[in-house]
mmCIF file of C-alpha atoms in Angstrom:
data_model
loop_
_atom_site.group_PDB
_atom_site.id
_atom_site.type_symbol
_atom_site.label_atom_id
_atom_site.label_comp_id
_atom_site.label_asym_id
_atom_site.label_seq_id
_atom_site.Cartn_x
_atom_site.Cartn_y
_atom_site.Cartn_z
ATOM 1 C CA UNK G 1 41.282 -159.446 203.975
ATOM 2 C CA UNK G 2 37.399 -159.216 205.853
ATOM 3 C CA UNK G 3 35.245 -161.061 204.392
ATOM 4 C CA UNK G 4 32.784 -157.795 203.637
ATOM 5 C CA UNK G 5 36.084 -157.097 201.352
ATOM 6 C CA UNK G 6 36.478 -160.043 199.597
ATOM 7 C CA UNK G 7 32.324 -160.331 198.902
ATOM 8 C CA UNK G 8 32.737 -156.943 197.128
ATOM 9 C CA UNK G 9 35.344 -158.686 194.931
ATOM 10 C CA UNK G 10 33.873 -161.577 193.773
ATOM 11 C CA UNK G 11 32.205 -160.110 191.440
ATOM 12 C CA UNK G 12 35.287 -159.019 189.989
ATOM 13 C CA UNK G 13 37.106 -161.993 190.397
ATOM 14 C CA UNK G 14 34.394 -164.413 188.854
ATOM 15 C CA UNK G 15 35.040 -162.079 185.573
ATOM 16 C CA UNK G 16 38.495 -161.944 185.696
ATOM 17 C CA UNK G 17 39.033 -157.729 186.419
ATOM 18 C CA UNK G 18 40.833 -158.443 189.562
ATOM 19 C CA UNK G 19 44.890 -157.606 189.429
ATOM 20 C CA UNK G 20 47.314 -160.426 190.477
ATOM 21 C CA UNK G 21 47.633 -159.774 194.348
ATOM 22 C CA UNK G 22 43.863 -159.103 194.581
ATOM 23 C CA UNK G 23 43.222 -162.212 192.206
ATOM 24 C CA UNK G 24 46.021 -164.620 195.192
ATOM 25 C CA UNK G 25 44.077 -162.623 198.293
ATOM 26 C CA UNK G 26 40.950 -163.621 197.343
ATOM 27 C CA UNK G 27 41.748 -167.277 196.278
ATOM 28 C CA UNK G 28 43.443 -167.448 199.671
ATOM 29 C CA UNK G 29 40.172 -165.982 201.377
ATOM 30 C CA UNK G 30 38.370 -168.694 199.821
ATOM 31 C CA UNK G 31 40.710 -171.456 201.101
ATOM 32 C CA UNK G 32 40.137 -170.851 204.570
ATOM 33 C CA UNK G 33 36.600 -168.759 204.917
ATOM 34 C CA UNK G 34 34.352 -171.570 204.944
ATOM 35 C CA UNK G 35 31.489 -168.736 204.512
ATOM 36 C CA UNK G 36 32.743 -167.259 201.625
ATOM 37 C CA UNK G 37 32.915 -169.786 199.768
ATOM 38 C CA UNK G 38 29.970 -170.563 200.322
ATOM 39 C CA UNK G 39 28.699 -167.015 199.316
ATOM 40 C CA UNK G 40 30.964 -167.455 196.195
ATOM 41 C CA UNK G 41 29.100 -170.294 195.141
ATOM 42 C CA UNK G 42 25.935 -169.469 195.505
ATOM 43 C CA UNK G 43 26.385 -166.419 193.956
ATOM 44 C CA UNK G 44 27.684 -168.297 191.068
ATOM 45 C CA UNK G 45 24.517 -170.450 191.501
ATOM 46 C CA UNK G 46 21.770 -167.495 191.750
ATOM 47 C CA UNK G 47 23.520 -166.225 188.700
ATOM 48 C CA UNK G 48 23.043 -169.048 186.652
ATOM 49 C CA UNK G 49 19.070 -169.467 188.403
ATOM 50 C CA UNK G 50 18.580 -166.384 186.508
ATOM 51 C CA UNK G 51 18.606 -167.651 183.445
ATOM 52 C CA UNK G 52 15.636 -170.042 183.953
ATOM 53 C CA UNK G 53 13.755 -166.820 183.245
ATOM 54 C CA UNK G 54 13.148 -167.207 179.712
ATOM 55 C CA UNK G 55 12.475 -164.600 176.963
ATOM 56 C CA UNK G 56 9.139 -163.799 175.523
ATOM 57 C CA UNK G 57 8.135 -164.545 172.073
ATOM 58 C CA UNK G 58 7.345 -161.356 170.484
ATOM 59 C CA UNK G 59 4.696 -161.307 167.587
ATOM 60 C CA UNK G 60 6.623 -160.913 163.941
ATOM 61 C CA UNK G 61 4.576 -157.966 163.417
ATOM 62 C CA UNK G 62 5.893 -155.520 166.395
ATOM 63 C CA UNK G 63 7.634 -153.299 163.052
ATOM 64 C CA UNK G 64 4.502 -152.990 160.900
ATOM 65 C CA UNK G 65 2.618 -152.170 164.258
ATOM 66 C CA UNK G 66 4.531 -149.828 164.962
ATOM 67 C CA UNK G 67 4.553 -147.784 161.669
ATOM 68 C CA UNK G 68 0.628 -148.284 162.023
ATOM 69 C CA UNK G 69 0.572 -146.394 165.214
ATOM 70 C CA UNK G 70 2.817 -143.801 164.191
ATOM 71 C CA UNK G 71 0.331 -143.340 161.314
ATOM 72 C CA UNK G 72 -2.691 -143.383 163.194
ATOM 73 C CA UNK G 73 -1.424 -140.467 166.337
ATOM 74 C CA UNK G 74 -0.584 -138.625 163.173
ATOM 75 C CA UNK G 75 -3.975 -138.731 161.804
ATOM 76 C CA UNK G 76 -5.606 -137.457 165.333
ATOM 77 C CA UNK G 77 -2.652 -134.852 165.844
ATOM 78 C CA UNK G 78 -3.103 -133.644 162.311
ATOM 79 C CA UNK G 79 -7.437 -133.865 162.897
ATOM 80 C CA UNK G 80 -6.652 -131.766 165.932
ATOM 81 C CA UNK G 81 -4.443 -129.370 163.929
ATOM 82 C CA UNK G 82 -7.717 -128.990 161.582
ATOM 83 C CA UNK G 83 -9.424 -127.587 164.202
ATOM 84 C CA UNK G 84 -6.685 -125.152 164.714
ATOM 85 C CA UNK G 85 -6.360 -124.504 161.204
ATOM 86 C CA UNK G 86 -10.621 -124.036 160.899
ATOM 87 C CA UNK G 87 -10.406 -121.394 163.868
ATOM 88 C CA UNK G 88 -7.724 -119.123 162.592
ATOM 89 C CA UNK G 89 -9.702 -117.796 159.756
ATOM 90 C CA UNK G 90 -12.536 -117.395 161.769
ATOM 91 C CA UNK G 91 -10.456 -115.575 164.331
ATOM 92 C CA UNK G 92 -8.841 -113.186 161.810
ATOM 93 C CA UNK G 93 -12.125 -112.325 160.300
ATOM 94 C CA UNK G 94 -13.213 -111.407 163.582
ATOM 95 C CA UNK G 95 -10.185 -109.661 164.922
ATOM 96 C CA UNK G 96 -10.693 -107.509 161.625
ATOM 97 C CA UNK G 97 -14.002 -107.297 161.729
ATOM 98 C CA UNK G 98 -13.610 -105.487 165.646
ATOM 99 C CA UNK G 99 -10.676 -103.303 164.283
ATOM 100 C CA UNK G 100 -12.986 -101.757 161.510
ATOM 101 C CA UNK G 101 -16.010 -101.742 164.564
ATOM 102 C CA UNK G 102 -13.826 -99.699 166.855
ATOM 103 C CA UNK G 103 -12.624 -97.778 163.887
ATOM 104 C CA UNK G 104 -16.217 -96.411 162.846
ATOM 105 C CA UNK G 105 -16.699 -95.810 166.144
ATOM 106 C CA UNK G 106 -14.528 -93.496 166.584
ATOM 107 C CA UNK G 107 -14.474 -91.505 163.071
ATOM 108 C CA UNK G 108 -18.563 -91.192 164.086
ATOM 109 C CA UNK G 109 -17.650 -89.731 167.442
ATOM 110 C CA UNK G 110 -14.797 -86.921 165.565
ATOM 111 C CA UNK G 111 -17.566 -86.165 163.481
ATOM 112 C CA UNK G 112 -20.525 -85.956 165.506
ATOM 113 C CA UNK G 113 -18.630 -83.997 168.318
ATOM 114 C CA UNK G 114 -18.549 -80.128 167.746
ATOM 115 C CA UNK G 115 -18.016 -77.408 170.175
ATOM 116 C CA UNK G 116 -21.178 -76.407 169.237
ATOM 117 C CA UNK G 117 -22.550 -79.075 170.884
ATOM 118 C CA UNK G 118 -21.295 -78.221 174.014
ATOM 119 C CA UNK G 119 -24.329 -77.146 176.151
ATOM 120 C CA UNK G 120 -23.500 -74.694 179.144
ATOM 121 C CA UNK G 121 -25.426 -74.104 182.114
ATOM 122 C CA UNK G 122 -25.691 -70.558 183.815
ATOM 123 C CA UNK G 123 -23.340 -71.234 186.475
ATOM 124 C CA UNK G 124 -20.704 -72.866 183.391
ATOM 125 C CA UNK G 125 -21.234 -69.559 182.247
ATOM 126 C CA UNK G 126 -21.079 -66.998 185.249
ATOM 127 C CA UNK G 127 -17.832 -69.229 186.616
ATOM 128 C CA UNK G 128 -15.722 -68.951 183.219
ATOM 129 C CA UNK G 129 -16.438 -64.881 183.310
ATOM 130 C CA UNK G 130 -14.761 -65.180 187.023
ATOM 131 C CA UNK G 131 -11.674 -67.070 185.715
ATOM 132 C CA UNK G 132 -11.303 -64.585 182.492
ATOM 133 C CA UNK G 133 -11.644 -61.617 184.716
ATOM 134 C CA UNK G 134 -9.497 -62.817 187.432
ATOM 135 C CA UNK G 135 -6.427 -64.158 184.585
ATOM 136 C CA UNK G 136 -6.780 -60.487 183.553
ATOM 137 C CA UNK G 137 -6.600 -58.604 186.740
ATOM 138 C CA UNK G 138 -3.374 -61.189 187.473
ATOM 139 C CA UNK G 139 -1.855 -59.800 184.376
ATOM 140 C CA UNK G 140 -2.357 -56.530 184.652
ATOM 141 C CA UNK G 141 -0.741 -56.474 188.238
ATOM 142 C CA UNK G 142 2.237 -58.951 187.282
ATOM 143 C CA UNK G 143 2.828 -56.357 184.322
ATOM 144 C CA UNK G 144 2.420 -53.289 186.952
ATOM 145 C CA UNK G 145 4.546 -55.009 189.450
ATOM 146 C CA UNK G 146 7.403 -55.276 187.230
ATOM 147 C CA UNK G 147 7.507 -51.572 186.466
ATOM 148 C CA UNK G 148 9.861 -50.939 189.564
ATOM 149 C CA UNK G 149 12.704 -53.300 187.614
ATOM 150 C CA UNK G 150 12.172 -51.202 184.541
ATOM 151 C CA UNK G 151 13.085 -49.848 181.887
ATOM 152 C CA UNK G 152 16.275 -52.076 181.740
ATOM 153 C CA UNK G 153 16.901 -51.929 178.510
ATOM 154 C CA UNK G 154 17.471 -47.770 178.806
ATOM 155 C CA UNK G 155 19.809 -48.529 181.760
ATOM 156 C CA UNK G 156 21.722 -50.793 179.528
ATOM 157 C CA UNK G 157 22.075 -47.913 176.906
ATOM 158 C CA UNK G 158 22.821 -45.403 179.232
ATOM 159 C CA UNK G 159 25.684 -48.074 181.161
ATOM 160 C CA UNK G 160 27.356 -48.834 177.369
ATOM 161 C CA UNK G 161 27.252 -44.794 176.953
ATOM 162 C CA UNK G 162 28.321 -43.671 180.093
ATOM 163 C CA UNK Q 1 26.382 -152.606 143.299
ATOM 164 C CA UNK Q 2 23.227 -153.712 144.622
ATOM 165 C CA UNK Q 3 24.440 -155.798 146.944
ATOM 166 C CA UNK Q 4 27.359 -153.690 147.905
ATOM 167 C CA UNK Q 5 25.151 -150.891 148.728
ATOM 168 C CA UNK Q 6 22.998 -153.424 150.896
ATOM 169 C CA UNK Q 7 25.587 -154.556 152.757
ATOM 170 C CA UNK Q 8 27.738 -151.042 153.548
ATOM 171 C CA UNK Q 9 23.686 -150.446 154.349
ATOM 172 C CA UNK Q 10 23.927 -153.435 157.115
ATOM 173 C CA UNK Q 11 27.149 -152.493 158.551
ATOM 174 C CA UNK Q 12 25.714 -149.077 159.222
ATOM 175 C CA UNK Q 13 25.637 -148.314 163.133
ATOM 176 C CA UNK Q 14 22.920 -147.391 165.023
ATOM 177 C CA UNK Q 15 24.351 -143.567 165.023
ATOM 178 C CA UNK Q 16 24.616 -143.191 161.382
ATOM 179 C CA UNK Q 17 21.002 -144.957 161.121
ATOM 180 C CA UNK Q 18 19.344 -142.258 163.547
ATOM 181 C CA UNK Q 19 21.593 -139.673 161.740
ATOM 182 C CA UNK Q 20 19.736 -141.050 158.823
ATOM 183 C CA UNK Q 21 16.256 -141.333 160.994
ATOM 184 C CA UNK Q 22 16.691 -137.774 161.777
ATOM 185 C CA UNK Q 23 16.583 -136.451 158.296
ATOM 186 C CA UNK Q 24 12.985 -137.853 157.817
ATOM 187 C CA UNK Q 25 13.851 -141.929 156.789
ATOM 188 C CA UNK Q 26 11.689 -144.044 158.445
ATOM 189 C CA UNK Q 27 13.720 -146.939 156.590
ATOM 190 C CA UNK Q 28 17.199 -146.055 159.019
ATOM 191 C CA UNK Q 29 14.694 -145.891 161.793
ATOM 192 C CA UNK Q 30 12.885 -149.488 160.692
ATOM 193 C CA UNK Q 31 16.121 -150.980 160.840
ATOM 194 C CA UNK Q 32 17.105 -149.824 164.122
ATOM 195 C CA UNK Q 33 13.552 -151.392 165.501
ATOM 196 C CA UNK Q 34 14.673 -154.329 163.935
ATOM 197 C CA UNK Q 35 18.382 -154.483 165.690
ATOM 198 C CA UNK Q 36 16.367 -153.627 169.023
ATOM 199 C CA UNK Q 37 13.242 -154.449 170.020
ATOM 200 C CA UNK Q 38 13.601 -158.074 170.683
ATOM 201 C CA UNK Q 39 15.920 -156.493 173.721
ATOM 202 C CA UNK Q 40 14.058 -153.912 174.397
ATOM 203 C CA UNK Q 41 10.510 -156.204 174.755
ATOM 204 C CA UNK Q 42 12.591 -158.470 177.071
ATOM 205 C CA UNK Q 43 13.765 -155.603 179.076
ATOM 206 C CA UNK Q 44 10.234 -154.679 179.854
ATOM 207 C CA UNK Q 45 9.084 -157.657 180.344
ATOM 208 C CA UNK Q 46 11.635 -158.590 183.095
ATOM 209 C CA UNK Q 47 10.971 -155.272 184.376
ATOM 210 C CA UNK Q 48 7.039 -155.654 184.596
ATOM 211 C CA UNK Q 49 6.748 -158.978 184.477
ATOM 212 C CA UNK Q 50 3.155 -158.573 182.262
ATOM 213 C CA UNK Q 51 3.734 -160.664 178.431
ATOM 214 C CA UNK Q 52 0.116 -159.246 177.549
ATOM 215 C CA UNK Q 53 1.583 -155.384 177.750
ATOM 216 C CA UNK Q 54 5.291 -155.469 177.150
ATOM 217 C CA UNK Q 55 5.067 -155.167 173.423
ATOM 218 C CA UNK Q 56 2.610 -152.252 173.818
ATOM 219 C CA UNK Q 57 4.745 -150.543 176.175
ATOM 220 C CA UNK Q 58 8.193 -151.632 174.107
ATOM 221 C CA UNK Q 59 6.132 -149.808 170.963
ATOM 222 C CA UNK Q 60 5.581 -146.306 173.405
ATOM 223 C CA UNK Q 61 9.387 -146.855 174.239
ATOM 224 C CA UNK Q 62 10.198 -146.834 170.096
ATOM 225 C CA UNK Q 63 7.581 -144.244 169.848
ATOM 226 C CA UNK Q 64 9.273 -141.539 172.038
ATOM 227 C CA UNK Q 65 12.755 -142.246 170.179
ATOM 228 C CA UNK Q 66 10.847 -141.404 166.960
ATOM 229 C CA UNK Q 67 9.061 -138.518 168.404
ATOM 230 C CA UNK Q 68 11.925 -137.053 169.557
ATOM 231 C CA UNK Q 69 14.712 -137.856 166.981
ATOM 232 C CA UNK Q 70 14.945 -134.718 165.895
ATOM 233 C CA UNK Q 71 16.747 -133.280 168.934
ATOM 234 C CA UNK Q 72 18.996 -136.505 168.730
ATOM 235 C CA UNK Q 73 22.483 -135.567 169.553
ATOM 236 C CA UNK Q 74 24.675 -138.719 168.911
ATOM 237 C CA UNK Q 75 26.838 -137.912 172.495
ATOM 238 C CA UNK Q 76 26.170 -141.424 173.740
ATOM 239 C CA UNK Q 77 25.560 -144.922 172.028
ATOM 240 C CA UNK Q 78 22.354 -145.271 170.518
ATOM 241 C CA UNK Q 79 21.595 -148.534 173.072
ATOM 242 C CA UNK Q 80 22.091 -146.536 176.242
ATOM 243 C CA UNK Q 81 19.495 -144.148 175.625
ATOM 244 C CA UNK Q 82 17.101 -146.701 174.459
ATOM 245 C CA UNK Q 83 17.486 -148.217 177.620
ATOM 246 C CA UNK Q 84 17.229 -145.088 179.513
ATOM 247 C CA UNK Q 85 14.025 -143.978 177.952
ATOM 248 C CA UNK Q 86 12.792 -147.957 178.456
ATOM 249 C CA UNK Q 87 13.896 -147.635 181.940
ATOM 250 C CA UNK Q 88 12.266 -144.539 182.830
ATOM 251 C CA UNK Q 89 8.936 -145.916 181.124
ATOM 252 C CA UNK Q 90 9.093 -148.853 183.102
ATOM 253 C CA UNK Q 91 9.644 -147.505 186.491
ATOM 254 C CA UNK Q 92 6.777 -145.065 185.587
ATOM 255 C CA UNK Q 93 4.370 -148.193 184.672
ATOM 256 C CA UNK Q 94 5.540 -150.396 188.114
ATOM 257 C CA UNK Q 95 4.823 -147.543 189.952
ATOM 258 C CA UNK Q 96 1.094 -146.990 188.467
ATOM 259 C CA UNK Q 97 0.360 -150.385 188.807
ATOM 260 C CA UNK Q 98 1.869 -150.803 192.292
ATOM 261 C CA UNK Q 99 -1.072 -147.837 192.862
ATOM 262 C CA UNK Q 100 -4.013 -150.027 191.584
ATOM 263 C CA UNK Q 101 -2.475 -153.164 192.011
ATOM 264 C CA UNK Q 102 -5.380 -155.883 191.607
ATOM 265 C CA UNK Q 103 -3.862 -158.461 189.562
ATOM 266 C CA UNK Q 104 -4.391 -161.938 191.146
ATOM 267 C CA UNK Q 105 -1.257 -164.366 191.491
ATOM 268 C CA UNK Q 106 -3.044 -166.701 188.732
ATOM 269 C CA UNK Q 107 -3.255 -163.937 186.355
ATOM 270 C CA UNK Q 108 0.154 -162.664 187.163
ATOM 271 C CA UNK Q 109 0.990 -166.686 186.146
ATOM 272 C CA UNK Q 110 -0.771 -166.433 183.262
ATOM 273 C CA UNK Q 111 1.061 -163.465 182.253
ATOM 274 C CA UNK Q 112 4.578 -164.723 182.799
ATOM 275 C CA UNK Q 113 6.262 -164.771 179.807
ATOM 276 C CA UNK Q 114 5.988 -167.081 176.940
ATOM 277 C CA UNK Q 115 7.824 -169.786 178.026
ATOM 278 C CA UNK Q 116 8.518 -172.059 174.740
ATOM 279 C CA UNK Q 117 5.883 -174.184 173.321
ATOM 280 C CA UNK Q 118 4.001 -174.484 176.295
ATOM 281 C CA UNK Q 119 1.383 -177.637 174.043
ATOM 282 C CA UNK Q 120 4.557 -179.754 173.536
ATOM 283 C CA UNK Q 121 6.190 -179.076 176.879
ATOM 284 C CA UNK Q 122 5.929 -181.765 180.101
ATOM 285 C CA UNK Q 123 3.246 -179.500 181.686
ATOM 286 C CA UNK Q 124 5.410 -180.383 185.417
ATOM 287 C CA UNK Q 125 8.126 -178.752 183.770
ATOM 288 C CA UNK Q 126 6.382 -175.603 182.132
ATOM 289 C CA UNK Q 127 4.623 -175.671 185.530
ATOM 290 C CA UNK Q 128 8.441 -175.250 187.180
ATOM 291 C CA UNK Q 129 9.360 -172.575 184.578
ATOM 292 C CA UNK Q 130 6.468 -170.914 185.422
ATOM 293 C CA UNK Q 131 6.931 -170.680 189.111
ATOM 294 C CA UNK Q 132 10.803 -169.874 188.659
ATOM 295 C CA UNK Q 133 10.031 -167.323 186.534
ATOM 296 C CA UNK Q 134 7.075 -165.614 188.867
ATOM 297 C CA UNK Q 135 9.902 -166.069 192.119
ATOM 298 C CA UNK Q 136 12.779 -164.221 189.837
ATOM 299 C CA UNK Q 137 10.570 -161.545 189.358
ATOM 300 C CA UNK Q 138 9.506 -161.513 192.780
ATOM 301 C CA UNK Q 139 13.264 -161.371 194.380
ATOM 302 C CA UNK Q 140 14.016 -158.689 191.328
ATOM 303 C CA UNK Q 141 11.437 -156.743 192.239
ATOM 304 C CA UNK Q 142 12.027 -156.937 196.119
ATOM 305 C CA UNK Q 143 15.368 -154.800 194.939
ATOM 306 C CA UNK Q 144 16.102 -151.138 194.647
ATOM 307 C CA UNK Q 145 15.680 -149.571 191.987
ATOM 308 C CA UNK Q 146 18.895 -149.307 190.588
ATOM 309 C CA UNK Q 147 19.731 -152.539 191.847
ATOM 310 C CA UNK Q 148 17.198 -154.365 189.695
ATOM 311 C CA UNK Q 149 17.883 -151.824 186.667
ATOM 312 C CA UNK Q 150 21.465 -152.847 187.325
ATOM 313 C CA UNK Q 151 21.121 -156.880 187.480
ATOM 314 C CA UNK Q 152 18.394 -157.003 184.792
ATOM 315 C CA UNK Q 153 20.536 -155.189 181.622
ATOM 316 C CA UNK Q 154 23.849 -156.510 182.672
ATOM 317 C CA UNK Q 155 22.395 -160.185 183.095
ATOM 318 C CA UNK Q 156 19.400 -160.360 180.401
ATOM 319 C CA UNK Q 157 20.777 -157.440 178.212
ATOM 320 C CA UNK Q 158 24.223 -158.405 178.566
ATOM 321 C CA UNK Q 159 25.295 -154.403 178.771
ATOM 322 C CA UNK Q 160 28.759 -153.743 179.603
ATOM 323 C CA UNK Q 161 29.231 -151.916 183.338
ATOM 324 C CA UNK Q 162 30.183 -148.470 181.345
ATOM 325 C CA UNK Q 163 26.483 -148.465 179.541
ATOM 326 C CA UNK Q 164 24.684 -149.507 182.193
ATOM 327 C CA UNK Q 165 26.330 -146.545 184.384
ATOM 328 C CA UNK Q 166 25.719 -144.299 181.523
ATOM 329 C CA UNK Q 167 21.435 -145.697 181.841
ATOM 330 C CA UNK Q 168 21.880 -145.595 185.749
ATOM 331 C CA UNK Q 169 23.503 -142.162 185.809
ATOM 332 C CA UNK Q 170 26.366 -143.539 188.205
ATOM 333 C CA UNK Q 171 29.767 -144.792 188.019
ATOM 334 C CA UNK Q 172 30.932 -147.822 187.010
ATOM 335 C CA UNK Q 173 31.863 -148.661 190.476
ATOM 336 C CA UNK Q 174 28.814 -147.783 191.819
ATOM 337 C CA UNK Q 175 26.936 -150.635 189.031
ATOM 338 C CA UNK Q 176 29.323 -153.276 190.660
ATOM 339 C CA UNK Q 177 28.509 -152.152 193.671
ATOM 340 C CA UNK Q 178 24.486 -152.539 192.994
ATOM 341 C CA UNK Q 179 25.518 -155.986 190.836
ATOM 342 C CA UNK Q 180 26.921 -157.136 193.981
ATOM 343 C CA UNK Q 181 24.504 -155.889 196.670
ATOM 344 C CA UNK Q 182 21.519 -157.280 194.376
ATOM 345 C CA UNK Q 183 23.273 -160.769 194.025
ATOM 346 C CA UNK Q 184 23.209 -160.958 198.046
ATOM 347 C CA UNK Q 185 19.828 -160.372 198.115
ATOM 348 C CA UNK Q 186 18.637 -162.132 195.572
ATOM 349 C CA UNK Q 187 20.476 -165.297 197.162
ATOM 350 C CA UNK Q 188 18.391 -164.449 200.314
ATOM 351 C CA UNK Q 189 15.573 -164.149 198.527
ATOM 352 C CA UNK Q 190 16.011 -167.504 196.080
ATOM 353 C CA UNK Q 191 17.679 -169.911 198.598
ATOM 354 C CA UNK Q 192 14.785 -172.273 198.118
ATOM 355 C CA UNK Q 193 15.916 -172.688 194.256
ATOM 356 C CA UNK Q 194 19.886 -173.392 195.372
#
């Protein structure tokens, strides 16, 4: 086996995973590859360095401290929900208070607003007579126009008598 | 009774204590501090190398859990997703610090763990453990990433390969593979300590 190959299996092998005929290949590696065993034991070696690297004493109270800052972000998230809480009154009052503004608004304008009202100028005037007398004159030739189709409904006696 | 009740209570694991946590009691989630943060403390620690902060930040770690065990789905062992939500935290603290980094070596030495009863200890030898312990976390943090995450919870946390995949988000090969490539580099790295 390379030796790349075998490096990748020490790890395995120092814990015991390795099957039987990886388990003799490597052994065998190690018997003649002068490097690898060398890597092999200082890998062993760096391993065991590691545990110079002691733990930290932790303070007995971590627990308590814990449940002390859960309890105190509570207390600001629920302050800041307070303010939330203050300003939703406020803001339904005033949503209602605009409905009932727009609302009076508008009844006052239905009210106030008559036809009366409506002011017309001269040339308001002079321009509707135009349109009434021109819609009539349109009439009275549509209705003259159609005479030439008529009267179909004494062709339709004559047809069913005939 | 009493004590019956206290003990089925002790044998509880982690799962049914967050199932527990989950329903509002903050007793469940008490005792799974207590199971954990001794590990989890150490694990950021070794990861940031700062005593002074590690509980704080070991607290925040605790405090997202609780925050958000109400979408707790018990797919995967309670441990690995402590770890993954410590890891994430830490890699997120490294990186601010490696941003403003102006921490001096002496109070980077200062900071470096608790290392026994430093007034009865021969101060040559607290002065060694001191300097070991400042190199480690030198060569660990000269790794990748996953490398370090890798070498830190399956030496100091003593994970199996599976969790430590699961915290990774790679195989199990891939974890050996990271073991293995971390060990070469860290004997690089240490030689002067061999």
């Amino acid at each position: 086996m390379e030796c790349e190959k075998i490096r990748e299996l020490i790890l395995d092998y120092s814990e015991g995973d390795l099957n039987q005929s990886d388990k003799l290949g490597v052994e065998k590696h190690l018997k003649e590859c002068k490097e690898c065993n060398i890597y092999f034991e200082q890998s062993h070696k760096v391993w065991n360095l590691l545990d110079n690297w002691h733990t930290v004493q932790i303070n007995n109270d971590f627990i308590p401290r814990f449940w002390d800052r859960v309890t105190t972000e509570d207390r600001k998230k629920g302050n800041a929900f307070d303010f939330f809480r203050n300003l939703r009154p406020n803001l339904v009052s005033g949503g209602v208070g605009v409905i009932i503004l727009i609302l009076v608004v508008f009844l006052v304008n239905i009210l106030v607003s008559h036809h009366d009202n409506i002011v017309f100028t001269e040339g308001d005037r002079s321009d509707e007579e135009l349109l009434i007398e021109f819609d009539r004159s349109i009439t009275k030739e549509t209705a003259e126009s159609l005479e030439i189709y008529g009267p179909w409904s004494d062709e339709i006696e004559e047809n069913k008598g005939g | 009774m009493q004590t019956f009740v206290s003990l089925s209570r002790t044998m509880e694991s982690d799962i049914e204590l967050m199932l527990r946590a989950k329903t509002g009691d903050d007793s469940a989630f008490t005792e799974l501090m207590r199971r954990h943060y001794k590990g989890v403390v150490n694990y950021v620690y070794r990861f940031t190398n700062d005593r002074a902060n590690s509980e704080d930040l070991a607290q925040e770690v605790f405090l997202r859990v609780y925050r958000s065990v109400k979408r707790y789905n018990p797919q995967a062992k309670f441990s690995t997703w402590l770890y993954k939500i410590a890891t994430n935290l830490c890699i997120t603290e490294v990186k601010s610090r490696n941003k403003n980094q102006t921490v001096s070596l002496d109070e980077m030495q200062e900071n470096t763990g608790d290392l026994g009863d430093s007034k009865s200890e021969d101060p040559s030898n607290l002065t060694f453990r001191r300097e070991i312990g400042t190199a480690i976390f030198e060569a660990l943090k000269s790794l990748s990433e996953r490398e370090r995450v890798a070498i830190i919870l399956c030496k100091y946390e003593d994970l199996p390969y599976e969790e430590v995949a699961e915290v990774i988000g790679c195989t199990i090969g891939a974890v050996k593979t990271y073991v293995h490539r971390g060990r070469m580099k860290l004997i690089e790295k240490l030689k002067t300590y061999l």
